[in-house]
Short mmCIF file of C-alpha atoms in Angstrom, two decimals:
data_model
loop_
_atom_site.label_atom_id
_atom_site.label_comp_id
_atom_site.label_asym_id
_atom_site.label_seq_id
_atom_site.Cartn_x
_atom_site.Cartn_y
_atom_site.Cartn_z
CA MET A 1 21.79 -98.20 80.14
CA VAL A 2 21.09 -96.84 76.66
CA ALA A 3 18.62 -93.95 76.62
CA LYS A 4 17.02 -93.04 73.28
CA TRP A 5 15.28 -89.76 72.85
CA GLY A 6 11.86 -89.49 71.18
CA TRP A 7 12.98 -86.40 69.27
CA GLY A 8 14.87 -88.28 66.57
CA PHE A 9 18.48 -88.44 67.97
CA GLY A 10 20.07 -90.69 70.55
CA TYR A 11 23.10 -91.12 72.76
CA THR A 12 24.46 -93.53 75.31
CA ASP A 13 24.53 -92.65 78.96
CA GLU A 14 24.99 -94.71 82.07
CA ALA A 15 22.88 -92.27 84.09
CA PRO A 16 19.14 -92.89 84.46
CA LEU A 17 16.83 -91.26 81.95
CA ARG A 18 15.74 -87.75 83.01
CA LYS A 19 12.49 -85.92 82.30
CA PRO A 20 12.40 -83.41 79.38
CA VAL A 21 11.78 -80.49 81.78
CA GLU A 22 15.04 -81.29 83.55
CA ILE A 23 16.87 -81.49 80.28
CA VAL A 24 15.60 -78.09 79.17
CA ALA A 25 16.57 -76.46 82.41
CA SER A 26 20.05 -77.88 82.32
CA MET A 27 20.50 -77.01 78.67
CA ALA A 28 20.26 -73.26 79.38
CA ALA A 29 23.94 -72.93 80.28
CA VAL A 30 25.19 -75.15 77.41
CA ALA A 31 26.37 -73.68 74.10
CA PRO A 32 24.41 -74.59 70.94
CA ILE A 33 25.53 -77.74 69.20
CA GLU A 34 25.40 -78.77 65.58
CA ALA A 35 22.45 -80.80 64.41
CA PRO A 36 23.10 -84.55 64.13
CA VAL A 37 23.70 -85.63 60.58
CA LYS A 38 20.97 -88.33 60.61
CA LEU A 39 18.25 -86.20 62.17
CA GLU A 40 14.87 -87.39 60.90
CA GLY A 41 12.29 -85.35 59.01
CA ARG A 42 14.54 -83.04 57.00
CA PHE A 43 12.89 -83.67 53.61
CA LYS A 44 9.37 -83.64 55.11
CA ALA A 45 10.15 -80.28 56.76
CA ILE A 46 11.32 -78.83 53.40
CA VAL A 47 8.12 -79.93 51.66
CA VAL A 48 5.96 -78.59 54.47
CA CYS A 49 7.79 -75.26 54.47
CA TRP A 50 7.20 -74.93 50.73
CA ILE A 51 3.45 -75.53 51.19
CA LEU A 52 3.35 -73.10 54.07
CA GLY A 53 5.10 -70.46 51.94
CA PHE A 54 2.67 -71.12 49.08
CA GLY A 55 -0.28 -70.64 51.43
CA THR A 56 1.10 -67.34 52.74
CA LEU A 57 0.53 -65.51 49.47
CA VAL A 58 -1.96 -67.72 47.55
CA SER A 59 -4.96 -65.76 48.84
CA TRP A 60 -3.57 -62.37 47.88
CA ASN A 61 -2.23 -63.58 44.55
CA SER A 62 -5.69 -65.01 43.90
CA MET A 63 -7.18 -61.54 44.36
CA LEU A 64 -4.78 -60.12 41.84
CA THR A 65 -5.35 -62.80 39.24
CA ILE A 66 -9.16 -62.54 39.35
CA GLY A 67 -8.97 -58.81 38.81
CA ASP A 68 -10.81 -59.18 35.46
CA TYR A 69 -13.87 -60.48 37.33
CA TYR A 70 -13.91 -57.63 39.87
CA TYR A 71 -13.38 -55.07 37.08
CA LYS A 72 -16.55 -56.51 35.52
CA LEU A 73 -18.49 -56.18 38.83
CA PHE A 74 -17.07 -52.80 39.85
CA PRO A 75 -15.95 -50.98 36.69
CA ASP A 76 -16.02 -47.53 38.34
CA TYR A 77 -14.05 -48.32 41.51
CA HIS A 78 -10.55 -49.28 40.19
CA PRO A 79 -10.57 -52.56 42.18
CA SER A 80 -6.99 -53.62 41.38
CA ARG A 81 -5.46 -50.40 42.60
CA VAL A 82 -7.84 -49.77 45.50
CA LEU A 83 -7.53 -53.34 46.87
CA THR A 84 -3.75 -53.07 46.73
CA LEU A 85 -3.86 -49.77 48.55
CA VAL A 86 -6.11 -51.32 51.19
CA TYR A 87 -3.96 -54.43 51.56
CA GLN A 88 -0.53 -52.91 51.94
CA PRO A 89 -1.06 -50.50 54.87
CA PHE A 90 -2.68 -53.25 56.96
CA ALA A 91 0.15 -55.64 56.09
CA ILE A 92 2.99 -53.32 56.93
CA GLY A 93 1.24 -51.71 59.92
CA THR A 94 0.51 -55.01 61.57
CA MET A 95 3.98 -56.27 60.72
CA VAL A 96 5.65 -53.29 62.45
CA ILE A 97 3.59 -53.87 65.61
CA LEU A 98 4.29 -57.58 65.61
CA ALA A 99 8.01 -57.04 64.96
CA TYR A 100 8.29 -54.59 67.85
CA ASN A 101 6.72 -57.08 70.21
CA GLU A 102 8.04 -60.30 68.64
CA SER A 103 9.85 -61.52 71.80
CA LYS A 104 6.56 -61.46 73.72
CA ILE A 105 4.37 -63.13 71.10
CA ASP A 106 3.80 -66.88 70.92
CA THR A 107 4.95 -67.89 67.42
CA ARG A 108 2.62 -70.90 67.19
CA LYS A 109 -0.48 -68.90 68.05
CA ARG A 110 0.65 -66.09 65.73
CA ASN A 111 1.10 -68.37 62.70
CA ILE A 112 -2.04 -70.40 63.25
CA THR A 113 -4.02 -67.17 63.71
CA GLY A 114 -2.66 -65.87 60.40
CA TYR A 115 -3.53 -69.02 58.41
CA ILE A 116 -7.03 -69.18 59.97
CA LEU A 117 -7.60 -65.57 59.04
CA PHE A 118 -6.44 -66.33 55.45
CA PHE A 119 -8.88 -69.25 55.35
CA LEU A 120 -11.86 -67.29 56.70
CA CYS A 121 -11.31 -64.25 54.47
CA THR A 122 -10.93 -66.36 51.32
CA LEU A 123 -14.02 -68.36 52.23
CA ALA A 124 -15.91 -65.09 52.88
CA LEU A 125 -15.18 -63.91 49.36
CA ILE A 126 -16.98 -66.99 48.05
CA VAL A 127 -19.85 -66.61 50.44
CA ILE A 128 -20.48 -62.94 49.69
CA ASP A 129 -20.48 -63.66 45.98
CA LEU A 130 -22.90 -66.53 46.32
CA ALA A 131 -25.13 -64.50 48.65
CA THR A 132 -25.39 -61.63 46.20
CA SER A 133 -25.54 -63.81 43.06
CA GLY A 134 -22.42 -62.14 41.69
CA LYS A 135 -23.82 -58.60 41.74
CA GLY A 136 -21.84 -55.37 42.22
CA GLY A 137 -22.66 -52.38 44.31
CA ILE A 138 -20.83 -50.24 46.80
CA GLY A 139 -21.85 -52.42 49.82
CA ASN A 140 -20.34 -55.54 48.31
CA TYR A 141 -17.21 -53.59 47.31
CA ILE A 142 -16.69 -52.32 50.84
CA ALA A 143 -17.13 -55.86 52.22
CA ILE A 144 -14.50 -57.15 49.77
CA CYS A 145 -12.14 -54.35 50.89
CA VAL A 146 -12.61 -55.44 54.51
CA PHE A 147 -11.67 -59.02 53.62
CA VAL A 148 -8.64 -57.83 51.68
CA ALA A 149 -7.57 -55.83 54.77
CA GLY A 150 -7.83 -59.13 56.60
CA PHE A 151 -5.42 -60.64 54.06
CA GLY A 152 -2.92 -57.91 54.95
CA VAL A 153 -3.23 -58.63 58.68
CA ALA A 154 -2.94 -62.36 58.08
CA GLU A 155 0.19 -61.95 55.92
CA ALA A 156 1.86 -59.92 58.62
CA HIS A 157 1.16 -62.68 61.12
CA VAL A 158 2.30 -65.53 58.94
CA GLN A 159 5.19 -64.16 56.84
CA GLY A 160 7.01 -62.49 59.72
CA GLY A 161 6.23 -65.36 62.09
CA MET A 162 7.39 -68.07 59.73
CA VAL A 163 10.56 -66.24 58.66
CA GLY A 164 11.43 -65.59 62.29
CA ASP A 165 10.61 -69.23 63.25
CA LEU A 166 12.69 -70.69 60.41
CA ALA A 167 15.58 -68.24 60.85
CA PHE A 168 17.18 -70.38 63.64
CA MET A 169 16.72 -73.64 61.71
CA LYS A 170 18.45 -75.04 58.64
CA PRO A 171 18.85 -72.52 55.72
CA GLU A 172 17.10 -75.04 53.45
CA PHE A 173 13.87 -74.49 55.37
CA ILE A 174 13.65 -70.75 54.87
CA GLN A 175 14.78 -71.18 51.25
CA SER A 176 11.91 -73.61 50.68
CA PHE A 177 9.46 -71.27 52.38
CA LEU A 178 10.54 -68.33 50.20
CA ALA A 179 10.33 -70.56 47.13
CA GLY A 180 6.76 -71.33 48.09
CA LEU A 181 6.03 -67.59 48.23
CA ALA A 182 7.26 -67.22 44.66
CA ALA A 183 5.47 -70.35 43.49
CA SER A 184 2.17 -68.91 44.67
CA GLY A 185 2.42 -66.11 42.13
CA ALA A 186 3.52 -68.37 39.25
CA LEU A 187 1.04 -71.18 39.96
CA THR A 188 -1.94 -68.93 40.59
CA SER A 189 -1.32 -67.21 37.24
CA GLY A 190 -1.29 -70.56 35.45
CA LEU A 191 -4.23 -71.91 37.42
CA ARG A 192 -6.26 -68.83 36.64
CA LEU A 193 -5.61 -69.29 32.91
CA ILE A 194 -6.80 -72.91 33.17
CA THR A 195 -10.01 -72.12 35.09
CA LYS A 196 -10.80 -69.22 32.78
CA ALA A 197 -10.30 -71.36 29.67
CA ALA A 198 -12.33 -74.20 31.13
CA PHE A 199 -15.41 -71.98 31.64
CA ASP A 200 -14.84 -69.58 28.76
CA LYS A 201 -17.72 -70.75 26.67
CA SER A 202 -20.15 -71.69 29.42
CA SER A 203 -22.94 -69.48 30.74
CA ASN A 204 -21.56 -66.98 33.28
CA GLY A 205 -18.20 -68.64 32.78
CA LEU A 206 -16.07 -65.83 34.24
CA ARG A 207 -17.87 -66.07 37.57
CA LYS A 208 -17.74 -69.88 37.69
CA GLY A 209 -14.03 -69.89 36.99
CA THR A 210 -13.46 -67.36 39.71
CA MET A 211 -15.43 -69.33 42.26
CA LEU A 212 -13.55 -72.51 41.49
CA PHE A 213 -10.29 -70.63 41.73
CA LEU A 214 -11.18 -69.17 45.16
CA ALA A 215 -12.32 -72.60 46.34
CA ILE A 216 -8.91 -74.06 45.46
CA SER A 217 -7.22 -71.20 47.36
CA THR A 218 -9.45 -71.85 50.37
CA PHE A 219 -8.46 -75.54 50.34
CA PHE A 220 -4.74 -74.66 50.40
CA GLU A 221 -5.28 -72.30 53.37
CA PHE A 222 -7.04 -75.10 55.26
CA LEU A 223 -4.16 -77.45 54.37
CA CYS A 224 -1.66 -74.94 55.83
CA ILE A 225 -3.63 -74.79 59.06
CA PHE A 226 -3.52 -78.58 59.34
CA LEU A 227 0.20 -78.92 58.41
CA TYR A 228 1.39 -76.27 60.82
CA SER A 229 -0.82 -77.33 63.68
CA PHE A 230 -0.36 -81.07 63.50
CA VAL A 231 2.62 -81.97 61.32
CA PHE A 232 5.41 -79.38 61.15
CA GLY A 233 6.01 -78.98 64.90
CA LYS A 234 6.19 -82.75 65.47
CA LEU A 235 9.00 -83.40 63.00
CA PRO A 236 12.13 -84.47 64.92
CA ILE A 237 14.44 -81.94 63.20
CA VAL A 238 12.04 -79.09 63.97
CA LYS A 239 11.77 -80.14 67.58
CA TYR A 240 15.55 -80.20 67.80
CA TYR A 241 16.01 -76.66 66.54
CA ARG A 242 13.24 -75.38 68.75
CA MET A 243 14.88 -77.01 71.76
CA ASN A 244 18.10 -75.27 70.71
CA ALA A 245 16.28 -71.96 70.61
CA ALA A 246 14.72 -72.60 74.04
CA ARG A 247 18.19 -73.33 75.39
CA GLU A 248 19.34 -69.92 74.11
CA GLY A 249 16.53 -68.18 75.96
CA SER A 250 13.78 -67.96 73.36
CA LYS A 251 10.27 -67.64 74.80
CA THR A 252 8.45 -67.75 71.49
CA VAL A 253 8.79 -71.52 70.99
CA ALA A 254 7.25 -72.66 74.30
CA SER A 255 3.84 -73.56 72.94
CA ASP A 256 5.40 -75.20 69.87
CA LEU A 257 7.37 -77.53 72.11
CA ALA A 258 4.30 -78.10 74.29
CA ALA A 259 2.28 -79.08 71.23
CA ALA A 260 5.04 -81.55 70.35
CA GLY A 261 4.77 -83.09 73.84
CA ILE A 262 7.76 -81.34 75.38
CA GLN A 263 7.16 -79.19 78.49
CA THR A 264 9.65 -76.46 79.31
CA GLU A 265 10.24 -74.55 82.48
CA ALA A 266 12.52 -71.71 83.52
CA ALA A 267 16.11 -72.52 84.28
CA ASP A 268 17.56 -72.32 87.78
CA ASN A 269 18.16 -68.86 89.19
CA ASP A 270 21.90 -69.24 89.03
CA THR A 271 21.83 -70.21 85.39
CA LYS A 272 22.84 -67.34 83.16
CA LEU A 273 21.02 -67.16 79.87
CA PRO A 274 22.81 -65.64 76.89
CA ASP A 275 22.02 -62.02 76.32
CA ARG A 276 20.19 -61.15 73.07
CA LEU A 277 20.57 -58.04 71.02
CA SER A 278 17.62 -55.68 71.00
CA SER A 279 15.60 -55.14 67.83
CA LYS A 280 17.23 -51.69 67.46
CA GLN A 281 20.73 -53.21 67.73
CA LEU A 282 19.82 -55.94 65.23
CA LEU A 283 18.48 -53.31 62.82
CA PHE A 284 21.68 -51.26 62.87
CA LYS A 285 23.86 -54.35 62.71
CA ASN A 286 21.99 -55.59 59.59
CA ILE A 287 20.95 -52.27 58.05
CA ASP A 288 22.59 -53.21 54.74
CA TYR A 289 20.09 -56.10 54.39
CA ALA A 290 17.02 -54.30 55.76
CA MET A 291 17.20 -51.25 53.53
CA ASP A 292 17.11 -53.12 50.24
CA LEU A 293 13.89 -52.62 48.38
CA TYR A 294 12.34 -55.34 46.25
CA PRO A 295 9.96 -54.25 43.52
CA LEU A 296 6.67 -56.02 43.06
CA VAL A 297 6.16 -56.94 39.42
CA LEU A 298 2.83 -58.52 38.73
CA ILE A 299 3.53 -60.38 35.51
CA SER A 300 3.89 -64.10 34.97
CA VAL A 301 7.39 -64.10 33.52
CA TYR A 302 8.65 -62.25 36.57
CA ASN A 303 7.01 -64.78 38.92
CA VAL A 304 8.40 -67.77 37.06
CA TRP A 305 12.00 -66.49 37.06
CA ASP A 306 11.61 -65.40 40.65
CA LEU A 307 10.58 -68.95 41.56
CA ILE A 308 13.47 -70.49 39.65
CA ALA A 309 16.00 -68.11 41.21
CA ARG A 310 14.99 -69.12 44.73
CA TYR A 311 16.36 -72.61 44.12
CA ILE A 312 19.75 -71.43 42.80
CA PRO A 313 21.29 -70.95 46.27
CA LEU A 314 20.77 -74.66 46.87
CA ILE A 315 23.86 -75.13 44.61
CA GLU A 316 26.56 -74.39 47.12
CA PHE A 317 29.09 -72.74 44.80
CA LEU A 318 26.43 -70.45 43.36
CA LYS A 319 25.33 -69.13 46.76
CA MET A 320 26.62 -65.72 47.69
CA GLU A 321 27.43 -65.38 51.39
CA SER A 322 29.65 -62.29 51.43
CA ARG A 323 27.85 -59.41 53.16
CA LYS A 324 29.73 -56.79 51.10
CA GLY A 325 29.24 -58.71 47.93
CA LEU A 326 25.50 -58.94 48.55
CA MET A 327 25.24 -55.26 49.33
CA ILE A 328 27.12 -54.26 46.16
CA ALA A 329 25.11 -56.65 44.00
CA ILE A 330 21.76 -55.50 45.44
CA LEU A 331 22.59 -51.83 45.02
CA SER A 332 23.60 -52.49 41.41
CA ARG A 333 19.98 -53.41 40.71
CA PHE A 334 19.30 -49.65 40.56
CA LEU A 335 20.81 -49.95 37.06
CA PHE A 336 17.51 -51.57 36.08
CA ILE A 337 15.94 -48.04 36.09
CA PRO A 338 17.93 -46.67 33.14
CA ALA A 339 17.79 -50.11 31.54
CA PHE A 340 13.97 -50.08 31.61
CA TYR A 341 13.95 -46.52 30.34
CA PHE A 342 16.05 -47.18 27.27
CA THR A 343 14.32 -50.52 26.64
CA ALA A 344 10.92 -48.84 26.69
CA LYS A 345 12.17 -46.12 24.40
CA TYR A 346 14.26 -48.05 21.90
CA GLY A 347 13.79 -51.79 22.50
CA ASP A 348 11.10 -54.22 21.39
CA GLN A 349 9.02 -56.64 23.33
CA GLY A 350 11.66 -59.37 23.34
CA TRP A 351 14.24 -57.17 25.07
CA MET A 352 11.65 -56.10 27.66
CA ILE A 353 10.75 -59.73 28.45
CA MET A 354 14.44 -60.56 28.83
CA LEU A 355 14.97 -57.57 31.14
CA ILE A 356 12.00 -58.38 33.36
CA SER A 357 13.15 -62.02 33.51
CA PHE A 358 16.52 -60.85 34.79
CA LEU A 359 14.74 -58.61 37.29
CA GLY A 360 12.80 -61.60 38.66
CA LEU A 361 15.89 -63.79 38.62
CA THR A 362 17.92 -61.35 40.74
CA ASN A 363 15.01 -60.65 43.07
CA GLY A 364 14.48 -64.33 43.90
CA TYR A 365 18.20 -65.06 44.21
CA PHE A 366 19.05 -62.14 46.53
CA THR A 367 15.90 -62.70 48.65
CA VAL A 368 17.00 -66.19 49.52
CA CYS A 369 20.65 -65.22 49.98
CA VAL A 370 19.83 -62.38 52.40
CA MET A 371 17.21 -64.27 54.39
CA THR A 372 19.50 -67.31 54.83
CA VAL A 373 22.79 -65.49 55.42
CA ALA A 374 21.59 -62.68 57.70
CA PRO A 375 20.62 -64.88 60.69
CA LYS A 376 24.02 -66.65 60.80
CA GLY A 377 25.85 -65.95 64.02
CA CYS A 378 22.68 -64.92 65.87
CA THR A 379 21.15 -66.76 68.76
CA GLY A 380 17.63 -68.22 68.45
CA PRO A 381 15.80 -65.12 69.87
CA GLU A 382 17.99 -62.79 67.80
CA ALA A 383 17.36 -64.77 64.61
CA ASN A 384 13.60 -64.59 65.23
CA ALA A 385 13.75 -60.85 65.78
CA LEU A 386 15.95 -60.27 62.70
CA GLY A 387 13.61 -62.33 60.53
CA ASN A 388 10.70 -60.11 61.58
CA LEU A 389 12.74 -56.94 60.85
CA LEU A 390 13.69 -58.14 57.39
CA VAL A 391 10.08 -58.83 56.54
CA VAL A 392 9.09 -55.34 57.77
CA PHE A 393 11.50 -53.72 55.35
CA LEU A 394 10.52 -56.08 52.56
CA LEU A 395 6.83 -55.09 52.95
CA GLY A 396 7.89 -51.45 53.33
CA GLY A 397 9.57 -51.52 49.94
CA ILE A 398 6.53 -53.08 48.34
CA PHE A 399 4.28 -50.46 49.91
CA MET A 400 6.43 -47.67 48.60
CA GLY A 401 6.05 -49.02 45.12
CA VAL A 402 2.27 -49.13 45.45
CA ALA A 403 2.24 -45.58 46.79
CA LEU A 404 4.31 -44.31 43.82
CA ASP A 405 1.89 -46.06 41.45
CA TRP A 406 -1.05 -44.13 42.98
CA LEU A 407 0.96 -40.87 43.12
CA TRP A 408 1.09 -40.63 39.33
CA ILE A 409 -2.62 -41.29 38.98
CA ILE A 410 -3.31 -38.33 41.26
CA VAL A 411 -0.82 -36.12 39.41
CA LEU A 412 -2.28 -37.04 36.03
CA THR A 413 -5.82 -36.40 37.28
CA ILE A 414 -4.75 -32.89 38.32
CA TRP A 415 -3.22 -32.34 34.92
CA ILE A 416 -6.46 -33.38 33.18
CA SER A 417 -8.44 -30.97 35.40
CA LYS A 418 -6.06 -28.14 34.46
CA ILE A 419 -6.40 -28.95 30.76
CA LYS A 420 -10.18 -28.88 30.82
CA TYR A 421 -10.24 -25.61 32.79
CA LEU A 422 -7.62 -23.83 30.69
CA TRP A 423 -9.12 -24.84 27.31
CA SER A 424 -12.67 -24.14 28.34
CA GLY A 425 -11.68 -20.63 29.54
CA SER A 426 -9.01 -19.53 27.15
CA SER A 427 -10.00 -21.00 23.82
CA LYS A 428 -13.01 -19.94 21.75
CA ARG A 429 -12.65 -22.87 19.41
CA LYS A 430 -14.86 -25.93 19.87
CA THR A 431 -12.75 -28.55 21.65
CA ASN A 432 -13.58 -32.23 22.26
CA LEU A 433 -11.80 -34.65 24.51
CA HIS A 434 -11.78 -38.24 23.29
CA CYS A 435 -11.12 -41.43 25.27
CA CYS A 436 -10.74 -44.80 23.58
CA LYS A 437 -9.48 -48.08 24.98
CA ASP A 438 -5.85 -47.14 25.52
CA HIS A 439 -5.60 -43.51 24.47
CA ILE A 440 -6.82 -40.05 25.32
CA PHE A 441 -6.47 -37.00 23.04
CA MET A 442 -7.96 -33.61 22.23
CA GLU A 443 -9.47 -32.65 18.88
CA LEU A 444 -9.62 -29.08 17.56
CA GLU A 445 -11.39 -27.57 14.56
CA ARG A 446 -8.10 -26.36 13.12
CA PRO A 447 -4.41 -26.96 13.79
CA THR A 448 -2.68 -25.20 16.64
CA SER A 449 0.89 -23.99 16.97
CA ILE A 450 3.13 -24.60 19.95
CA VAL A 451 1.85 -22.40 22.80
CA GLU A 452 2.38 -21.95 26.54
CA LEU A 453 -0.65 -21.89 28.86
CA LYS A 454 -0.08 -21.41 32.55
CA GLY A 455 2.56 -24.09 33.02
CA LEU A 456 1.33 -26.42 30.27
CA THR A 457 2.98 -26.94 26.94
CA ILE A 458 0.44 -27.49 24.11
CA VAL A 459 2.02 -29.09 21.04
CA ASP A 460 0.23 -29.51 17.73
CA LEU A 461 0.53 -32.75 15.81
CA SER A 462 -0.67 -30.99 12.65
CA GLN A 463 -2.18 -33.54 10.23
CA ASN A 464 -4.62 -35.14 12.64
CA ASN A 465 -5.42 -31.98 14.63
CA LEU A 466 -4.35 -33.75 17.80
CA ILE A 467 -2.46 -32.03 20.52
CA GLY A 468 -0.27 -33.41 23.29
CA VAL A 469 -0.31 -31.80 26.71
CA LEU A 470 2.77 -32.01 28.87
CA PRO A 471 3.96 -29.98 31.92
CA SER A 472 6.42 -27.26 30.95
CA ARG A 473 8.85 -28.17 33.71
CA ILE A 474 9.83 -31.67 32.71
CA GLY A 475 13.38 -30.76 31.79
CA VAL A 476 12.78 -30.95 28.01
CA SER A 477 12.90 -27.83 25.91
CA LEU A 478 10.27 -27.08 23.23
CA LYS A 479 12.84 -27.56 20.56
CA LYS A 480 13.59 -31.06 21.77
CA LEU A 481 9.88 -31.81 22.09
CA VAL A 482 9.19 -30.82 18.49
CA SER A 483 12.20 -32.85 17.30
CA MET A 484 10.99 -35.85 19.29
CA PHE A 485 7.48 -35.57 17.83
CA HIS A 486 8.83 -35.52 14.28
CA ARG A 487 10.75 -38.75 14.94
CA ILE A 488 7.86 -40.53 16.65
CA ILE A 489 4.84 -39.54 14.50
CA PRO A 490 5.79 -41.74 11.50
CA MET A 491 5.80 -44.76 13.74
CA PHE A 492 2.01 -44.67 14.28
CA SER A 493 -0.91 -44.96 11.91
CA SER A 494 -3.34 -42.12 11.40
CA GLN A 495 -6.15 -44.10 13.04
CA MET A 496 -4.40 -44.29 16.41
CA GLY A 497 -4.76 -41.71 19.12
CA PHE A 498 -1.03 -41.46 19.43
CA VAL A 499 -0.76 -38.36 21.59
CA MET A 500 -0.38 -40.38 24.72
CA GLN A 501 1.97 -42.70 22.92
CA VAL A 502 4.22 -39.67 22.48
CA ALA A 503 3.72 -38.58 26.03
CA SER A 504 4.48 -42.05 27.30
CA GLN A 505 7.92 -41.81 25.66
CA VAL A 506 8.65 -38.74 27.72
CA LEU A 507 7.19 -40.32 30.87
CA ALA A 508 8.78 -43.72 30.32
CA PHE A 509 11.23 -43.12 33.09
CA ILE A 510 8.31 -42.51 35.50
CA LYS A 511 6.53 -45.62 34.27
CA THR A 512 9.46 -47.91 34.82
CA VAL A 513 10.12 -46.58 38.33
CA SER A 514 6.52 -46.95 39.49
CA MET A 515 6.13 -50.36 37.79
CA GLY A 516 2.37 -49.88 37.63
CA GLN A 517 0.10 -52.65 36.37
CA TYR A 518 -1.55 -50.32 33.90
CA SER A 519 -0.09 -47.83 31.50
CA ILE A 520 -0.28 -44.11 32.11
CA TYR A 521 -2.74 -43.39 29.33
CA THR A 522 -5.10 -46.12 30.57
CA SER A 523 -4.93 -44.58 34.00
CA ILE A 524 -5.99 -41.19 32.62
CA ALA A 525 -8.90 -42.73 30.75
CA ASN A 526 -10.03 -44.52 33.93
CA CYS A 527 -9.78 -41.29 35.92
CA LEU A 528 -12.05 -39.45 33.52
CA ASN A 529 -14.43 -42.38 33.14
CA LEU A 530 -15.99 -41.07 29.92
CA GLU A 531 -15.95 -41.61 26.20
CA ARG A 532 -16.44 -38.10 24.93
CA LEU A 533 -16.51 -34.79 26.75
CA GLU A 534 -17.34 -31.39 25.28
CA LEU A 535 -15.41 -28.68 27.02
#
């Protein structure tokens, strides 16, 4: 007789039709086979993966793009930086725990838990704003921080779980998922501009636009819950690959198969399941992929090119699959550091936009190449574990960038404290410290020559009685400093507080490495939180 499977592929067999549980048990000793060419649901799976990727980061990207609203509510609490610092430790901490125990965790429950947590936390942001009528206060700020921590936990559940789940399926699926991640940044930026423009002239327009924006994000999270729970797992091609993983000994797909109507049971005692590499062995085997750090650049042009680049590997002859070639190309991205330094020092805005575009282009391209190439040759359980490990190191690189950004705020705050102490104790002249929108500078009653004060170099800018304060041990001699000032001063008008403009030239290297959202002189002004201070 002809027996046709309900999973989307068929074959002819004279033997009577057997139950799925018998098939799964007997499959354990059979080597993996290639997917049938006409397996159904491939295009639907690609679309669903894109939406699931979009939903993985849409909530967090929403928080970043509505930063102007939270700065209005909490001007003294640095919401953009604090929320990032709250989010990242919870994301990477949870991801490490889940990656360590990935073989024992049910992937279906893990992913659904993550999307539900995204949905509840995003909805809670709307509820708390409506309940307080859009008022600030430390209590509301702490509550928002708690929900942002929930975003971090949810991302660890979803991103690692989905990458691990898709790692043993077709490369097009994980590519589509990663493209959705990038699209969330680009589309949320554009959507935020639209909502802000739509309510710009209305009463309390900033808040209305933010609420609409969060409502849209909440809808997408609910859509992800529905798609993953009731659509994705029932696609024939997805069921096929999960059956393949179960045949190779994977225990993480059991509930996914059960939800699709396929019950699995352990193989016979004499059936030998293929051994899987441990997480430690996988890490050392793929250390060249795991150690690559991807910078987080929160600007629209970066997100757009990052999104475009994630579709380039779909063109077969443009996809890089050589492990050595990928390693060399990824390490060559360190050349962006001097490139950003010289562009910031000598280039104009056009060159900087081009450089950042290329940064996003390479980031998206190499992300897809690594995530799709690394699992090749691994069994289902190994691919799942490797996907989790790659996400751990991806989040680790992002967290290091955030930590560096905060490090320089702390260092600059210490510098300011030293400046106020030294000048209040060692100078008898009346000294005022001024802060304007983007600049901070000191004003003296009369010009000052170049002097050394306990590790600080004080340099006079003569005509405007402004002085720049830099640490003495920055590897630049006083002679070079003076020469640099003479070259830079004519570039600025007398009305500008250009001391920090000069300092930013010296610290441009630090700025480009930390890739902070705000410039160094804005950070100092925020740390002081004042307009004028008499020392």
